[in-house]
Coordinates of C-alpha atoms and ligand atoms in Angstrom, one line a residue:
X83 CA -26.5 21.5 3.6
X84 CA -23.9 20.3 1.1
X85 CA -24.4 16.8 2.3
X86 CA -28.1 17.1 1.6
X87 CA -27.6 18.6 -1.9
X88 CA -25.2 15.8 -2.7
X89 CA -27.7 13.2 -1.6
X90 CA -30.5 14.8 -3.5
X91 CA -28.4 15.0 -6.7
X92 CA -27.4 11.4 -6.2
X93 CA -31.0 10.2 -5.8
X94 CA -32.1 12.4 -8.7
X95 CA -29.4 10.8 -10.9
X96 CA -30.8 7.4 -9.9
X97 CA -34.4 8.4 -10.7
X98 CA -33.4 9.8 -14.1
X99 CA -31.5 6.7 -15.0
X100 CA -34.2 4.4 -13.9
X101 CA -36.9 6.2 -15.8
X102 CA -34.8 6.1 -18.9
X103 CA -35.7 2.5 -20.0
X104 CA -39.4 3.0 -19.3
X105 CA -39.6 6.2 -21.4
X106 CA -37.4 4.6 -24.1
X107 CA -39.9 1.7 -24.4
X108 CA -42.9 3.9 -24.2
X109 CA -41.5 6.0 -27.0
X110 CA -40.6 3.0 -29.1
X111 CA -44.1 1.6 -28.7
X112 CA -45.7 4.8 -30.0
X113 CA -43.7 4.8 -33.2
X114 CA -45.9 4.2 -36.2
X115 CA -49.1 4.7 -34.2
X116 CA -51.6 7.5 -34.0
X117 CA -49.9 8.9 -31.0
X118 CA -46.6 9.2 -32.7
X119 CA -47.0 13.0 -33.1
X120 CA -48.7 13.6 -29.7
X121 CA -47.1 16.2 -27.3
X122 CA -46.6 13.5 -24.7
X123 CA -44.5 11.5 -27.2
X124 CA -42.4 14.6 -27.7
X125 CA -42.0 15.0 -24.0
X126 CA -40.8 11.4 -23.9
X127 CA -38.3 12.1 -26.6
X128 CA -36.9 15.1 -24.8
X129 CA -36.8 13.1 -21.6
X130 CA -34.9 10.4 -23.4
X131 CA -32.2 12.9 -24.4
X132 CA -31.9 14.1 -20.8
X133 CA -32.1 10.9 -18.8
X134 CA -28.6 9.7 -19.5
X135 CA -27.2 12.8 -17.8
X136 CA -28.5 11.1 -14.6
X137 CA -25.3 9.1 -15.1
X138 CA -23.2 12.3 -14.8
X139 CA -25.1 13.4 -11.7
X140 CA -24.7 10.0 -10.1
X141 CA -21.0 9.8 -10.7
X142 CA -20.1 13.4 -9.8
X143 CA -22.3 13.5 -6.7
X144 CA -21.1 10.0 -5.7
X145 CA -17.4 11.0 -6.1
X146 CA -17.9 14.0 -3.8
X147 CA -19.8 11.9 -1.3
X148 CA -17.0 9.3 -1.2
X149 CA -14.5 12.2 -0.7
X150 CA -16.6 13.4 2.2
X151 CA -16.5 10.1 3.9
X152 CA -19.8 8.5 2.7
X153 CA -19.6 4.8 2.4
X154 CA -21.4 4.0 -0.8
X155 CA -20.9 0.3 -0.2
X156 CA -23.0 0.3 2.9
X157 CA -25.8 -2.3 2.7
X158 CA -28.3 0.6 3.0
X159 CA -27.2 2.2 -0.2
X160 CA -26.5 -1.0 -2.1
X161 CA -29.9 -2.4 -1.0
X162 CA -31.5 0.8 -2.2
X163 CA -29.7 0.3 -5.5
X164 CA -31.1 -3.2 -5.9
X165 CA -34.6 -1.9 -5.0
X166 CA -34.4 0.8 -7.6
X167 CA -33.4 -1.7 -10.2
X168 CA -36.6 -3.7 -9.5
X169 CA -38.7 -0.6 -9.6
X170 CA -37.2 0.3 -13.0
X171 CA -37.7 -3.1 -14.6
X172 CA -41.4 -3.5 -13.6
X173 CA -42.8 -0.7 -15.8
X174 CA -40.6 -1.9 -18.7
X175 CA -42.3 -5.2 -18.5
X176 CA -45.7 -3.5 -18.5
X177 CA -44.9 -1.3 -21.4
X178 CA -43.8 -4.1 -23.7
X179 CA -42.3 -3.1 -27.1
X180 CA -44.2 -4.0 -30.1
X181 CA -43.2 -6.2 -33.1
X182 CA -42.0 -9.7 -33.7
X183 CA -40.9 -11.8 -30.8
X184 CA -37.3 -11.7 -32.0
X185 CA -37.5 -7.9 -32.3
X186 CA -38.9 -7.6 -28.8
X187 CA -36.2 -9.9 -27.4
X188 CA -33.6 -7.8 -29.0
X189 CA -35.0 -4.7 -27.4
X190 CA -35.0 -6.3 -24.0
X191 CA -31.4 -7.5 -24.3
X192 CA -30.3 -4.2 -25.6
X193 CA -32.0 -2.3 -22.8
X194 CA -30.6 -4.6 -20.2
X195 CA -27.1 -4.1 -21.6
X196 CA -27.4 -0.4 -21.6
X197 CA -29.2 -0.1 -18.3
X198 CA -26.7 -2.5 -16.6
X199 CA -23.8 -0.7 -18.2
X200 CA -24.9 2.7 -17.0
X201 CA -25.6 1.5 -13.5
X202 CA -22.4 -0.5 -13.3
X203 CA -20.2 2.2 -14.7
X204 CA -21.7 4.8 -12.3
X205 CA -20.9 2.8 -9.3
X206 CA -17.7 1.4 -10.6
X207 CA -16.4 4.8 -11.4
X208 CA -17.3 6.1 -8.0
X209 CA -16.1 3.2 -5.9
X210 CA -13.4 1.5 -8.0
X211 CA -12.3 3.7 -10.9
X212 CA -10.8 1.0 -13.0
X213 CA -10.1 1.2 -16.7
X214 CA -11.0 -2.4 -17.3
X215 CA -14.4 -1.9 -15.7
X216 CA -14.8 1.2 -17.8
X217 CA -13.9 -0.6 -21.0
X218 CA -16.4 -3.4 -20.3
X219 CA -19.1 -0.9 -19.5
X220 CA -18.5 1.1 -22.6
X221 CA -18.7 -2.1 -24.7
X222 CA -21.9 -3.3 -23.0
X223 CA -23.4 0.1 -23.5
X224 CA -22.5 0.3 -27.2
X225 CA -23.8 -3.2 -27.9
X226 CA -26.9 -2.6 -25.9
X227 CA -27.6 0.6 -27.7
X228 CA -27.0 -1.0 -31.1
X229 CA -29.5 -3.7 -30.3
X230 CA -32.1 -1.2 -29.1
X231 CA -31.6 0.9 -32.2
X232 CA -32.2 -2.0 -34.6
X233 CA -35.2 -3.0 -32.6
X234 CA -36.6 0.5 -32.9
X235 CA -39.0 1.3 -35.6
X236 CA -38.4 4.9 -35.0
X237 CA -36.6 7.3 -37.3
X238 CA -32.9 7.0 -38.0
X239 CA -31.8 4.5 -35.4
X240 CA -28.2 5.0 -36.6
X241 CA -28.2 8.6 -35.6
X242 CA -29.6 7.8 -32.2
X243 CA -26.9 5.3 -31.6
X244 CA -24.2 7.6 -32.8
X245 CA -25.5 10.3 -30.4
X246 CA -25.5 7.9 -27.5
X247 CA -21.9 6.8 -28.2
X248 CA -20.7 10.3 -28.5
X249 CA -22.5 11.2 -25.3
X250 CA -21.0 8.3 -23.5
X251 CA -17.5 9.0 -24.7
X252 CA -17.8 12.6 -23.7
X253 CA -19.0 11.4 -20.3
X254 CA -16.1 9.0 -19.9
X255 CA -13.6 11.7 -20.8
X256 CA -15.2 14.2 -18.5
X257 CA -15.2 11.8 -15.6
X258 CA -11.6 10.8 -16.2
X259 CA -10.5 14.5 -16.3
X260 CA -12.5 15.2 -13.2
X261 CA -10.9 12.3 -11.3
X262 CA -7.5 13.2 -12.5
X263 CA -7.9 16.7 -11.4
X264 CA -9.4 15.7 -8.0
X265 CA -6.5 13.4 -7.3
X266 CA -3.9 16.2 -7.4
X267 CA -2.6 16.8 -3.9
X268 CA -2.6 20.3 -2.5
X269 CA 0.7 22.1 -3.0
X270 CA 1.3 21.9 0.7
X271 CA -0.4 19.7 3.3
X272 CA 0.1 18.4 6.9
X273 CA 0.7 14.6 6.7
X274 CA 0.5 14.6 10.4
X275 CA -3.0 16.1 10.6
X276 CA -4.1 19.0 12.7
X277 CA -4.3 17.6 16.2
X278 CA -3.6 20.9 18.0
X279 CA -0.8 23.4 18.3
X280 CA 2.5 23.0 20.1
X281 CA 2.6 25.7 22.7
X282 CA -1.0 25.0 23.8
X283 CA -0.9 23.6 27.3
X284 CA 0.3 20.0 27.4
X285 CA 1.2 19.9 23.6
X286 CA 4.6 18.8 22.5
X287 CA 6.2 19.1 19.1
X288 CA 7.9 16.2 17.4
X289 CA 11.0 18.4 17.4
X290 CA 11.2 18.1 21.2
X291 CA 11.1 14.3 21.2
X292 CA 14.9 13.9 21.0
X293 CA 17.4 11.7 22.7
X294 CA 17.4 12.5 26.4
X295 CA 20.8 13.4 27.9
X296 CA 22.9 10.4 28.7
X297 CA 26.6 9.6 29.3
X298 CA 26.5 6.7 26.7
X299 CA 29.7 6.6 24.6
X300 CA 29.2 8.4 21.3
X301 CA 29.9 6.6 18.0
X302 CA 30.3 9.3 15.3
X303 CA 29.4 8.3 11.8
X304 CA 29.5 10.6 8.7
X305 CA 27.3 9.6 5.8
X306 CA 27.6 11.6 2.5
X307 CA 24.7 11.1 0.1
X308 CA 26.2 11.4 -3.3
X309 CA 25.8 10.2 -6.9
X310 CA 28.6 7.7 -7.7
X311 CA 29.1 5.3 -10.6
X312 CA 28.9 1.8 -9.2
X313 CA 29.0 -1.6 -10.8
X314 CA 26.6 -4.3 -9.7
X315 CA 26.1 -7.6 -11.6
X316 CA 28.3 -6.5 -14.5
X317 CA 26.4 -3.3 -15.2
X318 CA 27.6 0.1 -14.2
X319 CA 25.1 2.7 -13.2
X320 CA 25.0 6.2 -11.7
X321 CA 23.7 5.2 -8.2
X322 CA 22.6 7.4 -5.3
X323 CA 24.9 6.3 -2.6
X324 CA 26.0 6.7 1.0
X325 CA 29.8 7.3 1.0
X326 CA 30.1 6.1 -2.6
X327 CA 28.9 2.5 -2.2
X328 CA 25.7 0.5 -2.6
X329 CA 24.7 -0.7 0.0
X330 CA 26.1 2.2 2.1
X331 CA 28.6 1.5 4.9
X332 CA 27.5 -1.5 7.1
X333 CA 27.1 0.2 10.5
X334 CA 27.6 -1.8 13.7
X335 CA 27.1 -0.5 17.2
X336 CA 26.6 -2.2 20.6
X337 CA 23.5 -1.8 22.8
X338 CA 24.1 1.2 25.0
X339 CA 26.2 3.1 22.5
X340 CA 25.1 6.4 21.1
X341 CA 25.1 6.7 17.3
X342 CA 25.6 10.3 16.1
X343 CA 25.2 10.4 12.3
X344 CA 26.0 13.4 10.3
X345 CA 24.3 13.4 6.9
X346 CA 25.8 15.5 4.2
X347 CA 23.6 15.9 1.2
X348 CA 25.4 16.1 -2.1
X349 CA 22.5 14.9 -4.2
X350 CA 20.4 17.1 -6.5
X351 CA 17.4 16.5 -4.3
X352 CA 16.4 16.9 -0.6
X353 CA 17.0 13.7 1.4
X354 CA 16.7 12.2 4.9
X355 CA 17.7 9.0 6.7
X356 CA 15.2 6.7 8.4
X357 CA 16.4 4.0 10.8
X358 CA 14.2 1.2 9.8
X359 CA 13.0 -0.9 12.8
X360 CA 15.2 1.0 15.3
X361 CA 13.3 2.4 18.3
X362 CA 14.6 5.9 17.9
X363 CA 13.2 9.0 19.5
X364 CA 10.6 10.5 17.1
X365 CA 12.7 13.5 16.1
X366 CA 15.3 11.2 14.7
X367 CA 12.9 9.1 12.6
X368 CA 13.9 10.8 9.4
X369 CA 10.4 11.1 7.8
X370 CA 10.4 14.2 5.5
X371 CA 7.4 16.4 6.3
X372 CA 6.5 14.6 9.5
X373 CA 9.5 14.6 11.9
X374 CA 11.8 16.9 10.0
X375 CA 12.3 19.0 6.8
X376 CA 14.4 17.0 4.3
X377 CA 18.0 18.1 4.2
X378 CA 18.4 20.2 1.0
X379 CA 21.2 19.7 -1.5
X380 CA 24.4 21.0 0.1
X381 CA 22.8 20.9 3.5
X382 CA 23.6 18.8 6.6
X383 CA 21.5 16.9 9.1
X384 CA 22.2 15.0 12.3
X385 CA 20.6 11.8 13.7
X386 CA 21.4 11.1 17.3
X387 CA 20.1 8.2 19.4
X388 CA 21.2 5.4 21.8
X389 CA 20.9 1.9 20.5
X390 CA 18.7 0.1 23.0
X391 CA 17.7 -3.2 21.3
X392 CA 20.0 -5.7 19.7
X393 CA 19.2 -6.9 16.2
X394 CA 19.5 -6.5 12.5
X395 CA 18.2 -3.2 11.0
X396 CA 18.7 -1.0 8.0
X397 CA 18.7 2.6 7.1
X398 CA 17.3 4.3 4.0
X399 CA 16.1 7.6 2.7
X400 CA 12.6 8.6 3.7
X401 CA 12.3 11.5 1.2
X402 CA 10.8 10.4 -2.1
X403 CA 11.8 6.9 -0.9
X404 CA 10.6 4.9 -3.8
X405 CA 13.0 6.7 -6.2
X406 CA 15.8 7.3 -3.7
X407 CA 16.0 3.8 -2.3
X408 CA 15.8 2.2 -5.7
X409 CA 18.7 4.4 -6.8
X410 CA 20.7 3.0 -4.0
X411 CA 20.2 5.0 -0.8
X412 CA 20.2 2.2 1.8
X413 CA 22.6 0.5 4.1
X414 CA 22.6 -2.0 7.0
X415 CA 22.8 -1.4 10.7
X416 CA 23.6 -4.2 13.2
X417 CA 23.1 -3.6 16.9
X418 CA 25.1 -6.2 18.8
X419 CA 24.3 -7.2 22.4
X420 CA 25.9 -5.0 25.1
X421 CA 29.7 -5.1 24.9
X422 CA 30.0 -6.9 28.2
X423 CA 27.4 -9.5 27.3
X424 CA 30.0 -11.8 25.8
X425 CA 29.5 -12.4 22.1
X426 CA 28.2 -15.9 21.2
X427 CA 29.3 -15.5 17.6
X428 CA 32.9 -14.6 16.9
X429 CA 33.2 -11.2 15.2
X430 CA 34.6 -12.7 12.0
X431 CA 31.6 -15.1 11.7
X432 CA 28.8 -12.5 11.9
X433 CA 27.7 -11.4 8.4
X434 CA 25.1 -9.1 7.2
X435 CA 23.7 -9.4 3.6
X436 CA 21.5 -6.9 1.9
X437 CA 19.2 -8.5 -0.7
X438 CA 18.4 -6.2 -3.5
X439 CA 17.4 -6.8 -7.1
X440 CA 19.0 -4.7 -9.8
X441 CA 17.1 -4.8 -13.0
X442 CA 16.1 -8.4 -12.3
X443 CA 19.5 -9.5 -11.2
X444 CA 19.6 -10.6 -7.5
X445 CA 22.4 -9.0 -5.6
X446 CA 23.7 -10.1 -2.2
X447 CA 25.3 -6.8 -1.0
X448 CA 27.1 -5.4 -4.0
X449 CA 27.4 -8.7 -5.9
X450 CA 25.2 -11.0 -8.0
X451 CA 27.9 -13.7 -7.6
X452 CA 28.8 -13.5 -4.0
X453 CA 32.2 -14.9 -2.9
X454 CA 31.8 -18.0 -0.6
X455 CA 32.1 -17.1 3.1
X456 CA 34.8 -19.2 4.9
X457 CA 33.6 -20.5 8.3
X458 CA 35.7 -22.0 11.1
X459 CA 34.3 -25.5 11.8
X460 CA 32.8 -25.8 15.2
X461 CA 32.2 -22.1 15.6
X462 CA 28.8 -20.5 15.3
X463 CA 28.0 -18.4 12.2
X464 CA 25.3 -15.8 12.0
X465 CA 23.9 -14.6 8.7
X466 CA 21.7 -11.5 8.8
X467 CA 19.6 -11.1 5.7
X468 CA 18.0 -7.8 5.0
X469 CA 15.4 -7.5 2.3
X470 CA 15.9 -3.9 1.0
X471 CA 13.5 -4.4 -1.9
X472 CA 9.8 -4.1 -2.2
X473 CA 9.0 -7.7 -3.1
X474 CA 9.0 -10.6 -0.7
X475 CA 12.1 -12.8 -0.9
X476 CA 12.1 -16.5 -0.4
X477 CA 15.4 -17.9 0.9
X478 CA 16.1 -21.5 0.1
X479 CA 18.5 -22.8 2.8
X480 CA 20.1 -26.2 2.7
X481 CA 23.3 -28.1 3.3
X482 CA 23.5 -28.2 7.1
X483 CA 21.1 -27.8 10.1
X484 CA 20.5 -24.2 11.1
X485 CA 18.1 -22.2 13.2
X486 CA 16.3 -18.9 12.6
X487 CA 17.6 -16.8 15.4
X488 CA 15.5 -13.7 14.7
X489 CA 12.7 -12.3 12.6
X490 CA 13.4 -8.6 12.1
X491 CA 14.9 -7.6 15.5
X492 CA 12.8 -10.1 17.5
X493 CA 14.7 -13.1 18.8
X494 CA 13.2 -16.5 18.4
X495 CA 12.8 -18.4 21.7
X496 CA 13.4 -22.1 21.6
X497 CA 14.3 -22.2 17.9
X498 CA 14.3 -25.7 16.6
X499 CA 17.0 -26.8 14.2
X500 CA 15.8 -27.0 10.6
X501 CA 16.7 -29.1 7.6
X502 CA 16.3 -27.9 4.0
X503 CA 13.9 -25.0 4.3
X504 CA 12.4 -22.0 2.6
X505 CA 12.1 -18.9 4.7
X506 CA 10.1 -15.8 3.5
X507 CA 11.4 -12.3 4.1
X508 CA 8.9 -9.6 3.5
X509 CA 9.9 -6.4 1.7
X510 CA 12.0 -4.4 4.3
X511 CA 12.1 -7.5 6.7
X512 CA 15.1 -9.2 8.1
X513 CA 15.9 -12.8 9.1
X514 CA 18.9 -14.0 11.1
X515 CA 20.2 -17.5 10.5
X516 CA 22.5 -19.3 12.9
X517 CA 24.5 -22.4 12.2
X518 CA 27.6 -24.2 13.4
X519 CA 29.3 -26.2 10.6
X520 CA 31.3 -29.3 11.1
X521 CA 34.5 -29.7 8.9
X522 CA 33.4 -30.5 5.4
X523 CA 29.9 -29.2 5.8
X524 CA 28.5 -26.1 4.2
X525 CA 25.3 -24.0 4.3
X526 CA 23.8 -22.7 1.1
X527 CA 21.4 -19.9 0.8
X528 CA 19.7 -19.2 -2.5
X529 CA 17.4 -16.2 -3.3
X530 CA 16.2 -15.0 -6.7
X531 CA 18.7 -17.3 -8.5
X532 CA 21.8 -16.1 -6.6
X533 CA 23.4 -18.5 -4.1
X534 CA 25.6 -17.6 -1.1
X535 CA 27.8 -20.4 0.2
X536 CA 29.2 -20.6 3.7
X537 CA 32.0 -23.1 3.3
X538 CA 34.4 -25.1 5.4
X539 CA 37.6 -26.8 4.1
X540 CA 36.6 -29.6 1.7
X541 CA 32.8 -28.7 1.6
X542 CA 30.8 -28.7 -1.6
X543 CA 27.6 -27.3 -3.0
X544 CA 24.9 -30.0 -3.1
X545 CA 21.4 -28.6 -3.2
X546 CA 18.6 -31.1 -2.6
X547 CA 15.6 -31.5 -4.9
X548 CA 12.9 -28.9 -4.6
X549 CA 10.5 -31.3 -2.9
X550 CA 12.8 -31.7 0.0
X551 CA 12.4 -28.1 1.1
X552 CA 9.8 -27.2 3.7
X553 CA 8.3 -23.7 3.9
X554 CA 8.8 -22.3 7.4
X555 CA 5.7 -20.9 9.2
X556 CA 7.1 -18.2 11.4
X557 CA 3.9 -18.3 13.5
X558 CA 4.6 -21.9 14.4
X559 CA 8.3 -21.8 14.9
X560 CA 10.1 -21.8 18.3
X561 CA 8.4 -22.0 21.6
X562 CA 6.2 -19.6 23.6
X563 CA 7.7 -20.9 26.9
X564 CA 9.0 -18.2 29.2
X565 CA 7.6 -15.2 27.2
X566 CA 5.1 -12.7 28.6
X567 CA 2.0 -12.1 26.5
X568 CA 0.9 -8.5 25.7
X569 CA -2.1 -7.2 27.6
X570 CA -5.4 -7.2 25.7
X571 CA -5.9 -4.2 23.5
X572 CA -7.5 -0.9 24.7
X573 CA -8.7 -0.3 21.2
X574 CA -8.6 -2.1 17.8
X575 CA -8.7 -0.8 14.3
X576 CA -9.7 -2.7 11.2
X577 CA -7.9 -1.6 8.1
X578 CA -9.4 -2.8 4.9
X579 CA -7.0 -2.8 2.0
X580 CA -8.4 -2.8 -1.5
X581 CA -7.1 -2.3 -4.9
X582 CA -8.2 -0.3 -7.9
X583 CA -6.8 1.6 -10.8
X584 CA -6.9 5.3 -10.9
X585 CA -5.2 8.5 -10.3
X586 CA -2.9 9.5 -7.5
X587 CA -1.6 13.0 -7.5
X588 CA -2.4 13.2 -11.2
X589 CA -0.6 10.0 -12.1
X590 CA -2.5 6.9 -13.4
X591 CA -1.5 4.0 -11.2
X592 CA -2.8 1.0 -9.3
X593 CA -4.2 2.3 -6.1
X594 CA -4.1 0.5 -2.8
X595 CA -6.6 2.1 -0.4
X596 CA -6.8 1.7 3.3
X597 CA -10.4 1.9 4.5
X598 CA -11.3 3.5 1.2
X599 CA -8.8 6.4 1.5
X600 CA -5.4 7.3 0.1
X601 CA -2.7 9.1 2.0
X602 CA -2.8 11.9 3.1
X603 CA -6.6 11.7 3.3
X604 CA -6.8 8.9 5.8
X605 CA -7.4 9.6 9.5
X606 CA -4.5 9.5 11.9
X607 CA -4.8 6.6 14.4
X608 CA -4.7 8.4 17.8
X609 CA -3.0 6.5 20.6
X610 CA -2.2 7.2 24.2
X611 CA 1.1 6.5 25.9
X612 CA 1.1 3.1 27.8
X613 CA -2.0 1.7 26.1
X614 CA -2.2 -1.3 23.8
X615 CA -3.7 -1.4 20.4
X616 CA -4.6 -3.9 17.7
X617 CA -4.5 -3.3 14.0
X618 CA -6.1 -5.8 11.6
X619 CA -4.9 -5.6 8.0
X620 CA -7.7 -7.0 6.0
X621 CA -6.3 -7.5 2.5
X622 CA -8.9 -7.6 -0.2
X623 CA -6.4 -7.2 -2.9
X624 CA -4.4 -9.7 -5.0
X625 CA -1.0 -8.4 -3.8
X626 CA 1.4 -8.8 -0.9
X627 CA 1.6 -5.8 1.4
X628 CA 4.6 -5.7 3.8
X629 CA 3.1 -3.5 6.5
X630 CA 5.6 -1.6 8.6
X631 CA 5.1 0.6 11.7
X632 CA 7.8 3.1 12.6
X633 CA 9.2 3.5 16.1
X634 CA 7.6 0.4 17.6
X635 CA 7.8 -3.4 17.8
X636 CA 4.6 -5.3 17.3
X637 CA 3.5 -8.8 17.8
X638 CA 1.7 -10.7 15.0
X639 CA -1.3 -12.0 16.9
X640 CA -3.3 -13.8 14.2
X641 CA -3.0 -14.7 10.6
X642 CA -6.4 -15.6 9.0
X643 CA -7.9 -16.1 12.4
X644 CA -5.2 -18.4 13.6
X645 CA -3.1 -17.4 16.6
X646 CA 0.6 -18.2 16.7
X647 CA 1.8 -21.4 18.4
X648 CA 5.5 -20.7 18.4
X649 CA 7.8 -18.1 19.8
X650 CA 5.9 -14.8 19.8
X651 CA 6.6 -13.1 16.5
X652 CA 7.7 -9.7 17.4
X653 CA 8.7 -7.6 14.4
X654 CA 8.4 -4.2 12.8
X655 CA 7.1 -5.5 9.5
X656 CA 4.6 -8.2 8.5
X657 CA 3.7 -9.5 5.1
X658 CA 0.0 -9.4 4.5
X659 CA -0.6 -11.9 1.7
X660 CA -3.3 -11.7 -0.9
X661 CA -6.8 -11.8 0.7
X662 CA -5.1 -12.5 4.1
X663 CA -6.2 -11.0 7.4
X664 CA -3.5 -10.3 9.8
X665 CA -3.8 -8.8 13.3
X666 CA -0.9 -7.1 15.1
X667 CA -0.7 -5.7 18.6
X668 CA 1.6 -3.0 20.0
X669 CA 2.0 -1.0 23.1
X670 CA 2.3 2.8 22.7
X671 CA 5.6 3.3 24.4
X672 CA 7.4 5.8 22.2
X673 CA 5.6 9.1 21.9
X674 CA 5.5 10.9 18.6
X675 CA 3.9 10.8 15.2
X676 CA 4.9 7.7 13.4
X677 CA 4.3 6.5 9.9
X678 CA 2.7 3.1 9.2
X679 CA 2.8 2.0 5.6
X680 CA 3.2 -0.6 3.0
X681 CA 6.9 -1.2 2.4
X682 CA 6.3 -2.1 -1.2
X683 CA 7.4 1.4 -2.2
X684 CA 5.3 1.9 -5.3
X685 CA 2.3 1.1 -3.1
X686 CA 3.4 3.6 -0.5
X687 CA 4.0 6.2 -3.2
X688 CA 0.4 5.7 -4.4
X689 CA -1.3 6.4 -1.1
X690 CA -0.8 3.3 1.1
X691 CA 0.4 5.1 4.2
X692 CA -1.1 6.3 7.4
X693 CA 0.0 7.9 10.6
X694 CA -0.1 6.8 14.2
X695 CA -0.1 9.8 16.5
X696 CA 0.2 10.2 20.2
X697 CA -2.4 12.4 21.9
X698 CA -0.7 15.8 22.6
X699 CA 2.0 15.5 20.0
X700 CA 2.1 17.9 17.0
X701 CA 4.3 18.4 14.0
X702 CA 5.2 21.7 12.5
X703 CA 6.2 20.1 9.2
X704 CA 4.4 20.0 5.9
X705 CA 4.7 18.0 2.8
X706 CA 3.8 18.5 -0.9
X707 CA 5.1 20.1 -4.0
X708 CA 5.6 23.5 -2.5
X709 CA 7.7 22.1 0.3
X710 CA 11.0 20.1 0.3
X711 CA 9.2 17.1 1.7
X712 CA 7.8 13.9 0.1
X713 CA 7.4 11.4 2.9
X714 CA 6.1 8.5 0.9
Ligands
C2O57 CU1 11.7 1.4 6.0 CU2 8.8 4.1 6.5 O1 10.2 2.7 6.3
CU58 CU1 1.4 -2.7 -0.5

């Protein structure tokens, strides 16, 4: 019923708008003739006043249609749109305006400008509410109307023009207000959708998906989130910290150990901890409003899980994360191979470096001028870089041969030694470098203008010219030999990412939509335990999107149609470059409700998030302004 009313209003809007030029010309033509005073001319005049409201009908009904899941970009609708334009132009050509040739031409151009502007603005506002588009359309409309007005021989063209401009301005303001209002999120919503109720037969709540009993040795850790004055790169700031430092304590456990973290919140805001990339049980994932209620100021929370997978990870707040991480709520976590596996890298030569930029100054951990690291010649050194920022980092590595030992927590098989290289690390991604230096050799790693030196006695910094650096293609590095491919997918999703300008929760911001929707309006991707899934991120925007999936590892299968030729790239984050198309594959092996989102935090905070939910799992938590939870 509503659907039909919307469709009828939308079509009526079209018809009004399309009849507008015809009536306008007919009216113009009758000026100064015997029929100027006829009733039908008056009717035309009245119609001319009304027709532009077709624009309002078109935009408002279109907006509601998009909100209800209509795809106004479907060929069916766009084809109809083109058809209507033809139908509209034909009568105009028949009813030619009178007057000099130049005058007539002016009338045509004016009409085209105005007609095009109205059509364009309608669709642009519905599909891609961008202020640039709006500005162009307003300009085209104004110029078009002015030309039409001077071509007219009718009474007081100036007043007609003024009325049109006032009308258009009012429409623009009304539409903006409406879109602003419509963008405001409800005071409380369920980010995890409504897929049933815990308690119904076979349903499990995320709160039950905790660490199963085990006799693994417990490593207790206490993290206090508190505001502390810290100094980074020569500037002091009141940071939000874990235990008073930024980054927070560098945690290190071995595979098989059980991490039990107590979080004390001494911040003025609710907070949580998310274990980025770690395959935790869902209840310990730390997403406010999805797997827990955020810990209120003065409150305490516990995270408890066994480390199962060696690698470089990090932890950060997942409550209002854009603000909280940028203020300093992050730290690193390294899971070393099982204690009895015999460490290949001596403890003193295994370093973890958080890359974060502070007001444009690139910090390596807490310093923008890191002290050189002294290495013992002949002994392996491991450098674990963690990009805790939103933007991609490009490491420039030179001085000695090295290998990339891991991307995120995924080890590289058959890693070939590299010379001077650039290695990209997506926002939230990690890269582990391995080298063994001879006496007098050093390895230099530069990012964002800051250089870290790994030195041996007598070594010196000698960076080769830029042209000597090769950009590493992670999809072609290492060797696939001896790895087992994932089974073909049981289901695939295509996720189209596009970009526009508009309102999100009442705030004017660039918007990055996934399949035309903004979080929390998107659909939850439903998966079943044990099955395999493909996700294709189809980026139609001009930005990088570091896409991250919680609770799972995935393999990057294809980048722009090309399959990998190296060691399978198994990660928890992949950078989807501008206009790139990237397919990932994962097996659903960790039940729960998991967030998948862009780790460029301003993007995530403007709706670039979705949920992957297992059949039969529900969440009792809610998010929104009336709750303590802001997951994105
Ligand atoms: Cu670093 Cu939602 O994650
Ligand atoms: Cu993004």
